Short mmCIF file of C-alpha atoms and ligand atoms in Angstrom, two decimals:
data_model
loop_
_atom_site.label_atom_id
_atom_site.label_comp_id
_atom_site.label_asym_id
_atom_site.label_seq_id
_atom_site.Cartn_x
_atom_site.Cartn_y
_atom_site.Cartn_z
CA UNK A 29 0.00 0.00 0.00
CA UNK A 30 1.61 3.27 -1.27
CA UNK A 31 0.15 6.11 -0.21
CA UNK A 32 0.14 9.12 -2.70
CA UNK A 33 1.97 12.33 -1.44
CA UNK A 34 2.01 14.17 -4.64
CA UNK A 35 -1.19 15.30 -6.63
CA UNK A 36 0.63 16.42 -10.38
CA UNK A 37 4.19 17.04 -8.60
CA UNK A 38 2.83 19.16 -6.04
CA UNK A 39 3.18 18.25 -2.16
CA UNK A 40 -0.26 17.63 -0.35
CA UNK A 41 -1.00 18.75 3.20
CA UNK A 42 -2.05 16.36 5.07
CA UNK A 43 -5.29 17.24 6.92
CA UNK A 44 -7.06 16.34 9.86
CA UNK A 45 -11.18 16.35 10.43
CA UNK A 46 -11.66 16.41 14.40
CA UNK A 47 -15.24 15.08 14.54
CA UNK A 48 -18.02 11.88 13.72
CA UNK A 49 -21.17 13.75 12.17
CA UNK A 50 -22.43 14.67 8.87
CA UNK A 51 -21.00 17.92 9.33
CA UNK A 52 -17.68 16.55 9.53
CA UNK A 53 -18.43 14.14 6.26
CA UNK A 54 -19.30 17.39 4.64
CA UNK A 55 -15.91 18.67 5.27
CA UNK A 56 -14.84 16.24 4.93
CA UNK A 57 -15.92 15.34 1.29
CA UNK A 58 -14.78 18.76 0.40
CA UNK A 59 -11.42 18.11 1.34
CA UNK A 60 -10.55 14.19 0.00
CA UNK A 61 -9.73 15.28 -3.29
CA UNK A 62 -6.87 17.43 -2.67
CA UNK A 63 -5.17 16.52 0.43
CA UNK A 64 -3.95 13.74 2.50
CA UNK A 65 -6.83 13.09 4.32
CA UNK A 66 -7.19 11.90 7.79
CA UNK A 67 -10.23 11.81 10.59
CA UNK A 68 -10.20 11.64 14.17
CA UNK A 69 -13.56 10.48 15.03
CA UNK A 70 -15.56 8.92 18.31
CA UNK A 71 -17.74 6.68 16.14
CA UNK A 72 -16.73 5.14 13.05
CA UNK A 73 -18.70 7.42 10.66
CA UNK A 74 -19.10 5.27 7.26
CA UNK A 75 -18.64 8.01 4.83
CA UNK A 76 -15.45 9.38 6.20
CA UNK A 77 -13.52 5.93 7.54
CA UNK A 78 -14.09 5.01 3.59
CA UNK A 79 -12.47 8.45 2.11
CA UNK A 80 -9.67 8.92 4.88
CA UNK A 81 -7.16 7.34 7.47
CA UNK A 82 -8.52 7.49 10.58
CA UNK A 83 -9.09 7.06 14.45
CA UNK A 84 -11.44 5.91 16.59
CA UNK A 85 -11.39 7.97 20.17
CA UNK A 86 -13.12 11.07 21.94
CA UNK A 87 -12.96 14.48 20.37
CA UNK A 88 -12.71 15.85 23.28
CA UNK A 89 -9.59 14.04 25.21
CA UNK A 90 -7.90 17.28 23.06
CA UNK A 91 -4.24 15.91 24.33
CA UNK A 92 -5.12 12.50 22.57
CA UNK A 93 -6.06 14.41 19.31
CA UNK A 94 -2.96 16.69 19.48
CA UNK A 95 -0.66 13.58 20.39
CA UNK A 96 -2.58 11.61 16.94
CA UNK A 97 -1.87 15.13 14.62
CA UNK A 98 1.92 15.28 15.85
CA UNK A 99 2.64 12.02 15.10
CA UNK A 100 1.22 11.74 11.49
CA UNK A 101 2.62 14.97 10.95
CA UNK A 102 -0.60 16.72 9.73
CA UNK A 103 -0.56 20.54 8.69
CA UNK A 104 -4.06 21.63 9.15
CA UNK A 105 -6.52 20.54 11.41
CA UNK A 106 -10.33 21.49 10.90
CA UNK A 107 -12.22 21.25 13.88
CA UNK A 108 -15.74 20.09 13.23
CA UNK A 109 -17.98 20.65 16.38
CA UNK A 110 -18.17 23.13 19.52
CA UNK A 111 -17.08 20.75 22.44
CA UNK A 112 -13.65 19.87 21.76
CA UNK A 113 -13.03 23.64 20.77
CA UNK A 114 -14.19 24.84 24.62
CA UNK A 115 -12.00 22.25 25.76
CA UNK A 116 -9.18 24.04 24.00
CA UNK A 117 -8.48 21.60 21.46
CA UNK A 118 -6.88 24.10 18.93
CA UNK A 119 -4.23 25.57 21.68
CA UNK A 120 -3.46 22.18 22.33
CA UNK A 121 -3.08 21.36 18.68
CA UNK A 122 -1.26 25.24 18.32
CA UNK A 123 1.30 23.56 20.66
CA UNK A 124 2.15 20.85 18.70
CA UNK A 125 3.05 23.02 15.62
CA UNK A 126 -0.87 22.37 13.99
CA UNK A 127 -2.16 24.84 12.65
CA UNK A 128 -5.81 25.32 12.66
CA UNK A 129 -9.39 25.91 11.44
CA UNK A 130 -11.13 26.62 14.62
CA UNK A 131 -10.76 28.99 17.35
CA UNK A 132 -8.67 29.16 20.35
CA UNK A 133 -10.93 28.61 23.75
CA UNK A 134 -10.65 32.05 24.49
CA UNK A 135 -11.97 33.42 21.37
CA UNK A 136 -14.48 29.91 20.96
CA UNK A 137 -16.22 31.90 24.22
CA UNK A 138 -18.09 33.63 21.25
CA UNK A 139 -19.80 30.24 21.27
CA UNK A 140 -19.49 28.34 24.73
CA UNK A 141 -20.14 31.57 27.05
CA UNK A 142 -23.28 33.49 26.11
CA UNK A 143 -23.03 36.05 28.80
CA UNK A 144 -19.38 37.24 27.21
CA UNK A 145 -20.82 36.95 23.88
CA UNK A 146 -24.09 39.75 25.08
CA UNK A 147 -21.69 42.14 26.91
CA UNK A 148 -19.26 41.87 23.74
CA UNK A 149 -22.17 43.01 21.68
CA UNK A 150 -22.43 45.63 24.42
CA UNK A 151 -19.55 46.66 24.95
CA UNK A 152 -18.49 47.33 21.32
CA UNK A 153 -21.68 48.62 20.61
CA UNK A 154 -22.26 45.71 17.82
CA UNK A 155 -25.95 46.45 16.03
CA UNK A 156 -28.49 43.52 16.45
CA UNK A 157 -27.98 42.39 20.17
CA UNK A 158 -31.57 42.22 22.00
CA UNK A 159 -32.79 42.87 25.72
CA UNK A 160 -31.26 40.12 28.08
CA UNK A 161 -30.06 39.66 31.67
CA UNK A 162 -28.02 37.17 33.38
CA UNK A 163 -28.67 35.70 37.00
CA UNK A 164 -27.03 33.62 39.46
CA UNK A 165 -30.54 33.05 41.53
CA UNK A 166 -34.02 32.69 41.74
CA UNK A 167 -35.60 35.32 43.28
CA UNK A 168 -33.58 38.11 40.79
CA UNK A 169 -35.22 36.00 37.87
CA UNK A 170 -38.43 35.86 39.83
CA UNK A 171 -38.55 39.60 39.93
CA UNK A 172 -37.58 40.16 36.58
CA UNK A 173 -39.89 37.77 35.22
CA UNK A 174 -42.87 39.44 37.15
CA UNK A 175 -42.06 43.01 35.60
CA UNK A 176 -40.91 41.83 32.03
CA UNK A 177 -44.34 41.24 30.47
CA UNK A 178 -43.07 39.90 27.14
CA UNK A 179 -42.15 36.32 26.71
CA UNK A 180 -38.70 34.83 26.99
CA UNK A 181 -36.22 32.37 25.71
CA UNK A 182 -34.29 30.69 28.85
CA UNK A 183 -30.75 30.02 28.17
CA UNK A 184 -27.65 28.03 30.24
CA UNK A 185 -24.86 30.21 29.72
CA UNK A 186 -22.42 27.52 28.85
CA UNK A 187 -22.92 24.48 26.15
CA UNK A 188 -25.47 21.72 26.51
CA UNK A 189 -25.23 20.07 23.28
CA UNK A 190 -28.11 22.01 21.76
CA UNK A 191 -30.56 20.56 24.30
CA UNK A 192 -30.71 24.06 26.59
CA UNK A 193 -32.57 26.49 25.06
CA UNK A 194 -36.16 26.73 26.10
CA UNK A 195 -38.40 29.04 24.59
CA UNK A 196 -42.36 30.06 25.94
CA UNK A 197 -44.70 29.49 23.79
CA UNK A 198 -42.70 26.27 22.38
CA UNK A 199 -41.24 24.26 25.15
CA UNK A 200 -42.07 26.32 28.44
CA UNK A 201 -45.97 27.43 28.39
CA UNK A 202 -45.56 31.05 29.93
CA UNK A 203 -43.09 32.80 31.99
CA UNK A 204 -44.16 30.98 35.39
CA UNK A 205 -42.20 27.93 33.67
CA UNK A 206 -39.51 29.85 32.28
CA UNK A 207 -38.98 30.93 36.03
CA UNK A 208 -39.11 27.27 37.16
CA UNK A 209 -36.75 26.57 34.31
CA UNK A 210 -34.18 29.00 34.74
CA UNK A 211 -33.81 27.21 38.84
CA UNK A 212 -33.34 24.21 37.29
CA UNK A 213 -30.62 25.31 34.84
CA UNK A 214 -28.52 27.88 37.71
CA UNK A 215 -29.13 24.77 40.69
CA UNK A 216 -27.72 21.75 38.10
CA UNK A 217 -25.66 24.40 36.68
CA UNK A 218 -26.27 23.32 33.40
CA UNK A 219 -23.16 24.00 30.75
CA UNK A 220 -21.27 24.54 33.20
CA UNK A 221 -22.18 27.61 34.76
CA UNK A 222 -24.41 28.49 37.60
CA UNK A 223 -25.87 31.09 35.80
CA UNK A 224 -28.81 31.21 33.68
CA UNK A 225 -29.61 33.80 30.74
CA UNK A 226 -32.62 35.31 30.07
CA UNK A 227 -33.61 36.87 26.67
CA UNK A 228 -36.43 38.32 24.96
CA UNK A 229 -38.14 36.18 22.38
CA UNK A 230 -37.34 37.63 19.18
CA UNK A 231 -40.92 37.58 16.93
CA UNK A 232 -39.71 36.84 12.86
CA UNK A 233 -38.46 34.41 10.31
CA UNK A 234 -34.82 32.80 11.41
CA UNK A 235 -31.54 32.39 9.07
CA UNK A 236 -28.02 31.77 9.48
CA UNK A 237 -24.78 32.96 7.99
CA UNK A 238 -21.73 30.68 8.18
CA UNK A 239 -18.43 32.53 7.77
CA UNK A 240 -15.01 31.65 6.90
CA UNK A 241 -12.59 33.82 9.01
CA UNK A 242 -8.77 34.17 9.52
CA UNK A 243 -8.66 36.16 12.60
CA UNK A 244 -9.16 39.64 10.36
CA UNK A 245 -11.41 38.75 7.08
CA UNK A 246 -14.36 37.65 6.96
CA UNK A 247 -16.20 35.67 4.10
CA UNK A 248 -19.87 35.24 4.19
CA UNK A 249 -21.26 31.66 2.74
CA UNK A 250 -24.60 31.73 1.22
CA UNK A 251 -27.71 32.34 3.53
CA UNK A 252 -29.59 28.92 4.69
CA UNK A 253 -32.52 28.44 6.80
CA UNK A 254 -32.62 24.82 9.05
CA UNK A 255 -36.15 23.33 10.29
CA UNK A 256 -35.80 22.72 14.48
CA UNK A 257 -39.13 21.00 14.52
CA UNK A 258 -39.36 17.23 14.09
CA UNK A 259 -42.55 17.16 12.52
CA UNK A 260 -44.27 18.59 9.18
CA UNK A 261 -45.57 21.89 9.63
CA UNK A 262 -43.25 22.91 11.60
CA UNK A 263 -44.61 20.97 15.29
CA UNK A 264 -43.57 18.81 17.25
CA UNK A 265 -39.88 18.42 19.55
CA UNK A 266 -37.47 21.11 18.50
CA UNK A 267 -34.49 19.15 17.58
CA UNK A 268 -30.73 19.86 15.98
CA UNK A 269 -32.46 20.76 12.66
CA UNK A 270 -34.04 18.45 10.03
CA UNK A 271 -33.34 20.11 7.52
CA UNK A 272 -32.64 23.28 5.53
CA UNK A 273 -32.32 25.00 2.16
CA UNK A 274 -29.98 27.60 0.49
CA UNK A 275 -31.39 29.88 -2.71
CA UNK A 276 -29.61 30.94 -5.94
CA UNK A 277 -28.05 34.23 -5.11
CA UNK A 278 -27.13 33.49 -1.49
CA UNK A 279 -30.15 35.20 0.01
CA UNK A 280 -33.12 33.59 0.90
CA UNK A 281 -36.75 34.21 -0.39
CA UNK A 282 -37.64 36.38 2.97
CA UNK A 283 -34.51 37.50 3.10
CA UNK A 284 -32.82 40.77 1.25
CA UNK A 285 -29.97 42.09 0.54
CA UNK A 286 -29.90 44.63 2.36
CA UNK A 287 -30.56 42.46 5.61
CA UNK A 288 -27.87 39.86 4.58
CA UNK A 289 -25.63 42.91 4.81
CA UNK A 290 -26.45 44.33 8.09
CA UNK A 291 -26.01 40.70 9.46
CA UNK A 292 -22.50 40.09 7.44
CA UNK A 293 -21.74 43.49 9.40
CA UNK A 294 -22.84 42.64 12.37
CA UNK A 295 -20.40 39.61 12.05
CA UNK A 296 -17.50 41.62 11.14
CA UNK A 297 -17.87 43.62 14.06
CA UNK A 298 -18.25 40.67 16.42
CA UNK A 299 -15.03 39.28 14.90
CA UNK A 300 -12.90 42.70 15.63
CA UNK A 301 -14.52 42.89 18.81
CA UNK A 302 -12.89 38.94 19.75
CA UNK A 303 -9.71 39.53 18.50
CA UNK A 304 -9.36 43.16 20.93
CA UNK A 305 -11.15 41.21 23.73
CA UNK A 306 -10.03 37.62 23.51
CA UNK A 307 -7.80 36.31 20.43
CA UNK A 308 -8.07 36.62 16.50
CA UNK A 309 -11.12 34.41 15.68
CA UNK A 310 -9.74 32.09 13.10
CA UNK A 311 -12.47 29.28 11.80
CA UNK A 312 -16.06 29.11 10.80
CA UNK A 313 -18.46 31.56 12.53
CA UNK A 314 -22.10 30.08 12.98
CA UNK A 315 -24.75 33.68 13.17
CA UNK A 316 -27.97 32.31 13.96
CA UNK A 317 -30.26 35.43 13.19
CA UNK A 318 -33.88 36.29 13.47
CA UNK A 319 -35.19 38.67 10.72
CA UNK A 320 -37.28 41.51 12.68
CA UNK A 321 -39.68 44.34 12.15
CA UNK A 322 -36.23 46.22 13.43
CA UNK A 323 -33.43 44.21 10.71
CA UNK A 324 -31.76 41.25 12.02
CA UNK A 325 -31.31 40.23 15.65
CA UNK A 326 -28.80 37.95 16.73
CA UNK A 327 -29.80 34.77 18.48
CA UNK A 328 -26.53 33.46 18.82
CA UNK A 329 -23.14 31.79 17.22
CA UNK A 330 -21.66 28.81 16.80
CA UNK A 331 -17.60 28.34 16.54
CA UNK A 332 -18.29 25.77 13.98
CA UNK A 333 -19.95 25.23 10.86
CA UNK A 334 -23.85 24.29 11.60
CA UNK A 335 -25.15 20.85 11.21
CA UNK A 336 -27.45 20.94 8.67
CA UNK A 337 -26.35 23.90 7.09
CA UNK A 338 -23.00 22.61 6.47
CA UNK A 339 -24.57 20.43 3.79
CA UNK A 340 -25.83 23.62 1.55
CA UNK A 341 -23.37 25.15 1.56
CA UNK A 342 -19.97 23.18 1.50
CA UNK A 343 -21.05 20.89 -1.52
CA UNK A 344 -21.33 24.32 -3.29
CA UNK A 345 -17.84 25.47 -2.76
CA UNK A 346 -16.39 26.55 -6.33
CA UNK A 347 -12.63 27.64 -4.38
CA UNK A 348 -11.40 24.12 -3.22
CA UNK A 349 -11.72 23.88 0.60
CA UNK A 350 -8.41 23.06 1.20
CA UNK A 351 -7.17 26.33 -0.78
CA UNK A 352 -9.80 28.11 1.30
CA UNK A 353 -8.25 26.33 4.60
CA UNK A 354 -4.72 27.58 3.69
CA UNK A 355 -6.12 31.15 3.94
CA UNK A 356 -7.68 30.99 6.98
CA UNK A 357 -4.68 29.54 8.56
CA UNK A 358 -2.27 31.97 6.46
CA UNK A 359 -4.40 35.10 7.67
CA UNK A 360 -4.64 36.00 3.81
CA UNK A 361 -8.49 35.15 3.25
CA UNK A 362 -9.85 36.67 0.58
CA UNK A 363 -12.37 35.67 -1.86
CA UNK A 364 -14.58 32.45 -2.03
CA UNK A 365 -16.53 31.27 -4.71
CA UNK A 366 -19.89 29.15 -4.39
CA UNK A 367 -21.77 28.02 -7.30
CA UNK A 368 -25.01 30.43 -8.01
CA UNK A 369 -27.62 27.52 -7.50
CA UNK A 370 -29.70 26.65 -4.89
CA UNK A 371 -29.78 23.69 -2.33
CA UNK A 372 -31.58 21.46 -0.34
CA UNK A 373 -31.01 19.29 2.88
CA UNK A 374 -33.30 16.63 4.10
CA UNK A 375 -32.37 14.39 7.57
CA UNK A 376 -33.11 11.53 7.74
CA UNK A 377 -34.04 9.91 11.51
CA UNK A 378 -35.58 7.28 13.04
CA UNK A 379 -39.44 6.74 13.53
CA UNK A 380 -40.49 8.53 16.20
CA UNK A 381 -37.01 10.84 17.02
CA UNK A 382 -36.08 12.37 19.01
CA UNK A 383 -37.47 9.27 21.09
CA UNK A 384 -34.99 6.50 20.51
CA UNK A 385 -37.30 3.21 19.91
CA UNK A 386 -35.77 2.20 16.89
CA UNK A 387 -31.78 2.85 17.66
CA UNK A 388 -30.10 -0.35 16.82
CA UNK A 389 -32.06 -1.05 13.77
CA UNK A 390 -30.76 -1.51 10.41
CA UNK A 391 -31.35 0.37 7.73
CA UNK A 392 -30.66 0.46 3.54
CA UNK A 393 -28.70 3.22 1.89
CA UNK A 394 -28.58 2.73 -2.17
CA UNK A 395 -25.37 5.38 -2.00
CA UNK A 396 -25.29 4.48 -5.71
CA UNK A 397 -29.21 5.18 -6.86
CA UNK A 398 -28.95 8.39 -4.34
CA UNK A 399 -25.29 9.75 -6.29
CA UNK A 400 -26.78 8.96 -9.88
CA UNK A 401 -29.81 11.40 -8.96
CA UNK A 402 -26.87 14.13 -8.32
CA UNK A 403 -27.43 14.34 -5.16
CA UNK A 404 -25.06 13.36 -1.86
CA UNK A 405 -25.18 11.10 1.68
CA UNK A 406 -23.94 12.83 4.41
CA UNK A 407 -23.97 9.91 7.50
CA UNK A 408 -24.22 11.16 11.21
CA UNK A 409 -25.35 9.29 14.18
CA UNK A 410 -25.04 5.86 12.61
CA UNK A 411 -22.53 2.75 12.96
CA UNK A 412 -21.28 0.44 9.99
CA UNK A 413 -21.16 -2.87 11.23
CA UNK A 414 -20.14 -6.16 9.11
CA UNK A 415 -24.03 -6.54 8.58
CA UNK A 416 -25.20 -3.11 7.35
CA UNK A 417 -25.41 0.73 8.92
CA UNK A 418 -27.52 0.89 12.05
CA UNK A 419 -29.24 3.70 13.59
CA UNK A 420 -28.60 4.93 16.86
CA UNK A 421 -31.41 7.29 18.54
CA UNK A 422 -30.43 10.35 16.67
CA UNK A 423 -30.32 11.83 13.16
CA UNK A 424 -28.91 9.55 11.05
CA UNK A 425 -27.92 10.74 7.68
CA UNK A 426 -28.24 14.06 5.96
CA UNK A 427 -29.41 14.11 1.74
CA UNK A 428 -28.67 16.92 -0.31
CA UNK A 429 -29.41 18.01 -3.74
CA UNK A 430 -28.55 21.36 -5.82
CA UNK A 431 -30.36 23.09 -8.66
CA UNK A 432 -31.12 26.04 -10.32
CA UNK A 433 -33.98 26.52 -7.90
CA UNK A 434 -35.15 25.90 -4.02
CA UNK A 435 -37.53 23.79 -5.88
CA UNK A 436 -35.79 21.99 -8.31
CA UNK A 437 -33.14 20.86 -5.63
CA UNK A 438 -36.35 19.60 -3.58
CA UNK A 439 -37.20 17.41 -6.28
CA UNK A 440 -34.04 15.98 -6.28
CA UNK A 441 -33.43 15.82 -2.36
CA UNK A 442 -37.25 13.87 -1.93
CA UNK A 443 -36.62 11.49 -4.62
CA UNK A 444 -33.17 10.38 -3.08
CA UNK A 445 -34.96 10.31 0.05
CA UNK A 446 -36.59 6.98 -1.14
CA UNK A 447 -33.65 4.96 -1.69
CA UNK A 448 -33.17 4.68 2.37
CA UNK A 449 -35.43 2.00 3.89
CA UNK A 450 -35.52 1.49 7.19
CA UNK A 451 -37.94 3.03 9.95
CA UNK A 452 -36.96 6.03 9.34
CA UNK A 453 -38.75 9.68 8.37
CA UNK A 454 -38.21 12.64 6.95
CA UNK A 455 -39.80 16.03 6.62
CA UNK A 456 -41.02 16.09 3.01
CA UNK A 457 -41.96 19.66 3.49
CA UNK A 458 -38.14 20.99 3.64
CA UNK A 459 -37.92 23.44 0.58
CA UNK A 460 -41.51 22.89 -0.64
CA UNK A 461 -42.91 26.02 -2.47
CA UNK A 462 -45.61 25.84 0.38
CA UNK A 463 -43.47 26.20 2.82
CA UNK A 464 -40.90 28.57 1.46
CA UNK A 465 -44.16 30.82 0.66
CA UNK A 466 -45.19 30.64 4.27
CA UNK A 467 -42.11 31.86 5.20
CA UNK A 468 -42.29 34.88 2.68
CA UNK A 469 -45.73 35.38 3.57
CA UNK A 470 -45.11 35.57 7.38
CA UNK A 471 -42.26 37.77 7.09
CA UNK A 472 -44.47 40.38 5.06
CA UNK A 473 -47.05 40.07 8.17
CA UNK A 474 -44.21 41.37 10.00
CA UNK A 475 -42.64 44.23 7.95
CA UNK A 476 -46.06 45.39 7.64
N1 LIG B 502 -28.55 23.99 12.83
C1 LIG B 502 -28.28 24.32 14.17
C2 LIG B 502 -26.87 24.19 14.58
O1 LIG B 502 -26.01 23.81 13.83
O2 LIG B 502 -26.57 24.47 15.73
#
């Protein structure tokens, strides 16, 4: 077995993916073309252990993952989710001589430390922030809650693995819960802090920008909007996201311009506000944003690409990743090109998630039916074993299809959707006209 080091006389990096998910596959995929590609992963993920060299072990034992990079002498290591990065994986990598696409855990605070992130926004007078206050105990939120006669969103301060957040009117009834809420979170002191966060709850339609960013630039990815709720129609559990869709142009059908803008700025401005206040920000920056009567609020970021909306966006990636890796690391980031189409994501879970009845089970994945449709298999919470992929209790596999419109790539996405069998769903109403129309139509209720 001779391994290839040169692609038409020129030297590959070798590079690392830190992470198991489709996410990471996503990079993943993006990368195996032009590099030496290696994974560090804590379940075998089937689409990556078949592209790259890898290892099974936790993300998060960052020493382990540093020790692995040294000794296959990797250049670049592209940290996939959150955790490992507020455990300080990337200083611990920085140490070995890796460089790295992810942030240090002082600047990743952007991310795992809400309460720095608000007073950042605060503090550098950044556009977009919204009323919030943090407490340390009951009775303050008690109080507050009795005077603030608007409903809330009830955050941990720290990370919880996106299971946290509760908002009234979805998970908590009215504030009364929100107040019971926020004890439980400071008492357990959930993420980490004994501290619980308490914001209004923005009213509008809700996007995201991913960013590429080398600790000065910043390059805005096209617009996407993920799905939280398990169900068609938009009910039922809210979850990591089931799905989400990208337009031609980069915006979104609710979504112009002129907002994209004034959230791209509000993202510059958060990233010169990290590096005065913590460290450059090098890596992908997550904005989760609501669109308001008042422009676009920030919800919050992400140190890491989003999961799905990784999927849109990376398989559209004109500049090879790797290139675009090299100036992140090299500080010289400058332009990115994505192909002008649109795209479409659809997860794929077990019956009945995000209850876990069916983990274990088998399922069929025609990879080769799915790729002659155009479109692509992202795996996530699965496990190959000698008899087939299983599913565990979460999302299972992400499908994605481009096109020249929302709709055509829905077409595509829906029809690859039926060559996995299994008990297993999906919401077929992901990038429907009917639902991107709702979306339109609801935002207009709002500007108006
Ligand atoms: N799509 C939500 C997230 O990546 O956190």
């Amino acid at each position: 077995f001779i391994k290839i080091y040169f692609i038409q006389g020129e030297l590959i990096m070798k590079v690392l993916v830190v992470g198991t998910g489709a996410r990471e596959h996503a990079i993943a995929d993006g990368l195996k073309d032009d590099v030496e590609l290696y994974c560090y992963m804590s379940k075998v993920n089937p689409g990556m252990s078949k592209i790259a060299e890898f290892k099974q072990g936790d993300e998060g034992e960052v020493e382990k993952v540093a020790e692995y990079a040294a000794e296959k002498g990797i250049d670049i290591a592209f940290i996939g989710p959150e955790a490992p990065l507020g455990k300080g994986i990337v200083d611990e990598l920085q140490k070995n001589g890796i460089k790295c696409v992810g942030s240090t855990q002082s600047a990743a605070r952007i991310e795992t430390d809400k309460s720095f992130m608000r007073k950042l926004f605060e503090d550098y007078e950044i556009e977009g922030s919204l009323i919030y206050k943090v407490f340390d105990n009951s009775e303050d939120v008690s109080k507050f809650l009795d005077e603030f006669d608007r409903d809330v969103v009830v955050k941990p301060v720290g990370l919880t693995g996106g299971k946290g957040v509760k908002i009234v009117g979805d998970h908590l009834k009215d504030n009364e819960e929100a107040k019971e809420y926020s004890c439980e979170v400071i008492d357990n002191v959930m993420g980490g802090f004994a501290q619980v966060i308490i914001e209004e709850r923005l009213i509008g339609e809700e996007f995201t920008i991913q960013a590429f960013c080398d600790g000065k630039h910043l390059v805005p990815m096209p617009a996407a909007q993920d799905h939280p709720h398990a169900f068609e129609g938009d009910v039922g559990a809210i979850t990591g996201g089931m799905g989400s869709y990208s337009d031609v142009g980069g915006l979104l059908p609710f979504l112009s311009q002129k907002n994209y803008d004034k959230a791209v700025k509000i993202m510059q401005d958060t990233i010169e506000a990290i590096a005065k206040e913590a460290e450059p920000y090098k890596g992908i920056l997550y904005g989760q944003f609501m669109l308001t009567s008042d422009g676009p609020k920030l919800i919050e970021y992400n140190a890491r690409f989003g999961d799905p909306e990784a999927m849109n966006v990376l398989p559209l990636l004109k500049t090879p990743l790797v290139d675009v890796c090299k100036s992140i690391v090299d500080g010289n980031l400058d332009t990115v090109e994505f192909e002008n189409k649109a795209s479409v994501c659809k997860y794929i879970v077990p019956d009945g998630y995000p209850e876990t009845e069916y983990a274990g089970e088998l399922i069929e994945v025609d990879e080769v039916a799915i790729e002659k449709l155009g479109a692509k298999v992202f795996y996530a919470a699965v496990s190959a074993e000698d008899d087939g992929i299983h599913l565990s209790g979460s999302r299972a596999l992400g499908i994605v299809a481009s096109g020249e419109s929302i709709g055509e790539a829905e077409k595509v996405a829906e029809k690859a959707c039926e060559f996995v069998k299994g008990n297993v769903y999906h919401r077929r109403d992901v990038g429907t006209a009917e639902l991107v129309n709702k979306r339109v139509e609801h935002m207009k209720e709002i500007l108006n």
